[in-house]
């Protein structure tokens, strides 16, 4: 009978002694635990692991050796400290194995199979080092340790399956040792290796995918897509999206396999192995007949091991050609930190063409450190297609072929950038610029020397600071772009393109001793300067069109030749500035330089014309300008300090753009110097004293403050010569003018000719010491001149006296200090002209001088002005001494200035102020008349309800407006009252052609009290008011503070009414006015005045239709006494004595009022219309003398209106039995004047 053992869930252990049996048995493990106790277990028992169960072997710290066979589909769990060693043939076991404790060691190649997925838990060990050749399992997972020894662990992960292993794989040897451990990832599934570590040996990916997503992973040797199976290539893939994968060596597609790396993020670092072996630290993409591809679109591939990184390494005769490909795109970055990246087979033995490589870069960065190298080919062919992204390289790192290999390379450049990094780049590489693209070369502040050749149909862009030197002839046919730094081009180095385009300020250096010619068009962008450098001893010529809004700068000590005549279409037409900083800018074609440009010549530069005509906008700077024989240079504006040499038969035309400029340089030579344009050219200094050519001033002004002592100056029609300089001779043609000096000054000549119709503008004034000076033409001894001053018939002399003259002083305007004389052709004299109607000029002609003497006219000055007031003050000023500043300023006034100046001098504001004060007297007597009329009104219809003057009577309501309820008769009105009136007034009077218009405004108040004495009402009143007034032309103003006191009385005989009063006002008057000669000054006066007035009215009162009416007549006399005063503030101040002005007013008018109920109050509407006539001193006068001493003169102010229409409208409201409030408007409209006012009244009766 067979003996059977079945484990149960409660099986705790098995004694370790054991024994041998001869029967058959079944040992089924269905989920229980075998726990070793006592001593280590050693058994050859066969066991079946029941499907859908997981059985545990717990070594319990003692260990177990199981040499029997496992079978079945159940899972096995290794638990506990200690080692479980499996030595049987477990091929029939298909379950999974999980290590949760201790070590699982296999010693039989068949102890585990491809059906067994193995999970190596944390802290556990999976040891295959004891197998003869290794073991092949299913999926591997976990984070424990795997011991390979020198054996092979192969894991097969099925399609669609993903496993993750983050533990450690240990090998007893390195990949280049004679024997070493190996790990192979097979199957079509995915193994995630985040955080894994494989020390030694090789990690093969012969199928499916290995993936790195996070953490730090280290593998000494990784081979992706290696080998063949049944002559078919194995394919493997590495995906990197995050984390860091550190490798000592990397192979992609080796030994006939196909490998691919897809990196979208993270870092792959080939870090080397610290010099442990020469075979360590490389990367091969495509090796030994394999096909490798490395795609990086994100993250970093860092090659830093110091080894060789190869694309397309050699093949031996067992395989076809190796192919390696590196594709850089997106944001991917490949960094060769230390080592050599070689495209094409680098191995020197074997058939040379069995390894080809390529780099395709459409984006990202390829970085090559200065102590590293990028070889474009070796024994095999290589290609680098740089169509996008950036190649960062410097030093001598860019090399065409490795070790003179037999392979060929292609370096194809598109819309990408080479950025020099670390150190200046030097290379012999040839490159092809792709059609329709522009390749950018960024020297990055370091520089580059490109000794190879550029070909193709693309363009080249130079950017970044630093120099790019193209030392070989190039055949590329695209355009050349300069966007920064310097591009140095040997003969033919700029290819066959049609344009050189300056996108930013950059330098193009070219030219050689034999001369270099560039035929490309040059385009200069906005805000950009094209700097063209020709070194010492070299010549460079531009024959293409120069265009664009930018400017051009010539540097270097050599010669830049512009040889594109303007008759070649299109002509040069750039608009920016041209600067000749160093060397020579030579023009050999007519207008070969843009006619729109402004030229600045630096101190070490020369601007040269060789037998041609050239127009430019302007010339400035301190260098040299050479106008060759027969050349013509036309300059819109000449300034600066350049040395300008005019060859024989040459011509320099300046000033055509009409600007005012100053030239401090030197003119030399024998050509002709021509001044054109409406502006003024100032020549300073003596640098041009050796210029022997002619000077022609055709248009505008030449201010000669320097020397043209060897030049004959001709001034044409409409042109002007001025300044304090020296000329050999001067000829004024008809219509020409001379104006020596600069306020005033002297022009020195060897001879001077005033042609018929020419003009001498002579200016007069005073020097810093107050002495009289004038313009002068000094004729002195200069070689080859006559020493004469020739005056021809019709010559004109214009005297400018605006800066002042001294009466009686003789001014020399022409002085002969040579052997010559004043020559008057046919006794010609100047036609003298000046604008000073009060001045008389006497011109005297001597043999050696022409002098001018001034005096005031003898006719009254009043005949030269427009108004009575102006004439009065003009005659007064005429009476002053000739050396008086006011006289001196007045006598030189121009015709257009006379009226205004004397108007300002006249002081008419003082006279007009009298009229203002007299006119304001109306407010006080008006308030008194209004008060007395209110008291006279027997119907109590005004602002105060009191008894009539002669008798008491009750107040009644107005007949048309009976009071509701028929109120009782009012008691007798109070006999006394106190009243207050506030008022404001504004008005104006138009000018009358003598005195100017005046605006005024007044405000104030009155307080009065009165009472009945028998049949007479007696009262007293006082008050204060202030008045301001101003005149716009002449500019003057004033104000008056007024204090008032008066008495009044009134009575009536039945309907006949009498009112009368007298008052006195104390006036404190201030005036301010502006005068402009002899200088601007503000003149002020403060003085006292007193206004006395008496006045009376007769009226007749009657009622009709509910209204009270009173026709009346009035009479008033006003007398204003003004104290004398003296103004302060300047030499135009006036003085005056006291005087009196009296005016009489008569008035004829009608008053009316009516009362009505306003709610519970009694209201009275009132009005007055009248006509007033004034006579007496209605035109106020003021008699003055100039304080500095003049005859008396009298001016008239604005007249007081002789006839005025009067209107007055008001409303009173009795707010209680004793208090009344009133508001009224008054208007006065007269001859060219008007006044308006508002009044408010408060009355209290008792």
CSV table of N, CA and C in Angstrom, one decimal, residues 55 102 193 210 586 625 629 641 684 704 870 884 905 917 1044 1066 1208 1245:
chain,number,residue,atom,x,y,z
A,55,UNK,N,1.4,28.1,-1.3
A,55,UNK,CA,2.0,27.3,-0.2
A,55,UNK,C,3.3,28.0,0.2
A,102,UNK,N,14.4,35.9,3.7
A,102,UNK,CA,15.5,35.0,3.4
A,102,UNK,C,15.9,35.0,2.0
A,193,UNK,N,12.1,49.7,-14.3
A,193,UNK,CA,13.3,49.5,-13.5
A,193,UNK,C,13.6,50.7,-12.6
A,210,UNK,N,12.0,48.1,-21.7
A,210,UNK,CA,12.5,48.5,-20.3
A,210,UNK,C,12.2,49.9,-20.2
A,586,UNK,N,36.5,105.7,-49.8
A,586,UNK,CA,36.8,106.3,-51.1
A,586,UNK,C,35.6,106.1,-52.0
A,625,UNK,N,38.7,115.2,-45.0
A,625,UNK,CA,37.9,115.1,-46.2
A,625,UNK,C,38.8,115.5,-47.4
A,629,UNK,N,40.9,116.3,-57.4
A,629,UNK,CA,40.9,117.2,-58.5
A,629,UNK,C,39.7,116.9,-59.4
A,641,UNK,N,35.0,119.6,-37.1
A,641,UNK,CA,36.3,120.2,-37.2
A,641,UNK,C,37.2,119.4,-38.1
A,684,UNK,N,34.8,129.1,-37.6
A,684,UNK,CA,35.5,129.5,-36.4
A,684,UNK,C,37.0,129.2,-36.6
A,704,UNK,N,31.8,134.6,-40.7
A,704,UNK,CA,33.2,134.4,-40.7
A,704,UNK,C,33.8,134.9,-39.4
A,870,UNK,N,-0.4,160.3,-26.2
A,870,UNK,CA,1.0,159.9,-26.7
A,870,UNK,C,1.8,161.1,-27.1
A,884,UNK,N,19.9,161.2,-21.3
A,884,UNK,CA,19.0,160.5,-20.4
A,884,UNK,C,18.6,159.1,-21.0
A,905,UNK,N,4.0,155.0,-21.5
A,905,UNK,CA,4.6,156.1,-20.7
A,905,UNK,C,3.7,157.1,-20.2
A,917,UNK,N,-13.5,157.4,-9.5
A,917,UNK,CA,-13.9,157.8,-8.1
A,917,UNK,C,-15.1,158.7,-8.1
A,1044,UNK,N,-16.9,156.8,4.0
A,1044,UNK,CA,-17.9,157.7,3.7
A,1044,UNK,C,-18.6,158.3,5.0
A,1066,UNK,N,-13.3,159.8,2.0
A,1066,UNK,CA,-11.9,159.8,2.0
A,1066,UNK,C,-11.4,158.6,1.1
A,1208,UNK,N,-34.0,151.4,-12.2
A,1208,UNK,CA,-33.8,150.8,-10.9
A,1208,UNK,C,-35.1,150.0,-10.6
A,1245,UNK,N,-37.5,149.8,12.1
A,1245,UNK,CA,-38.2,151.1,12.5
A,1245,UNK,C,-38.7,150.9,13.9
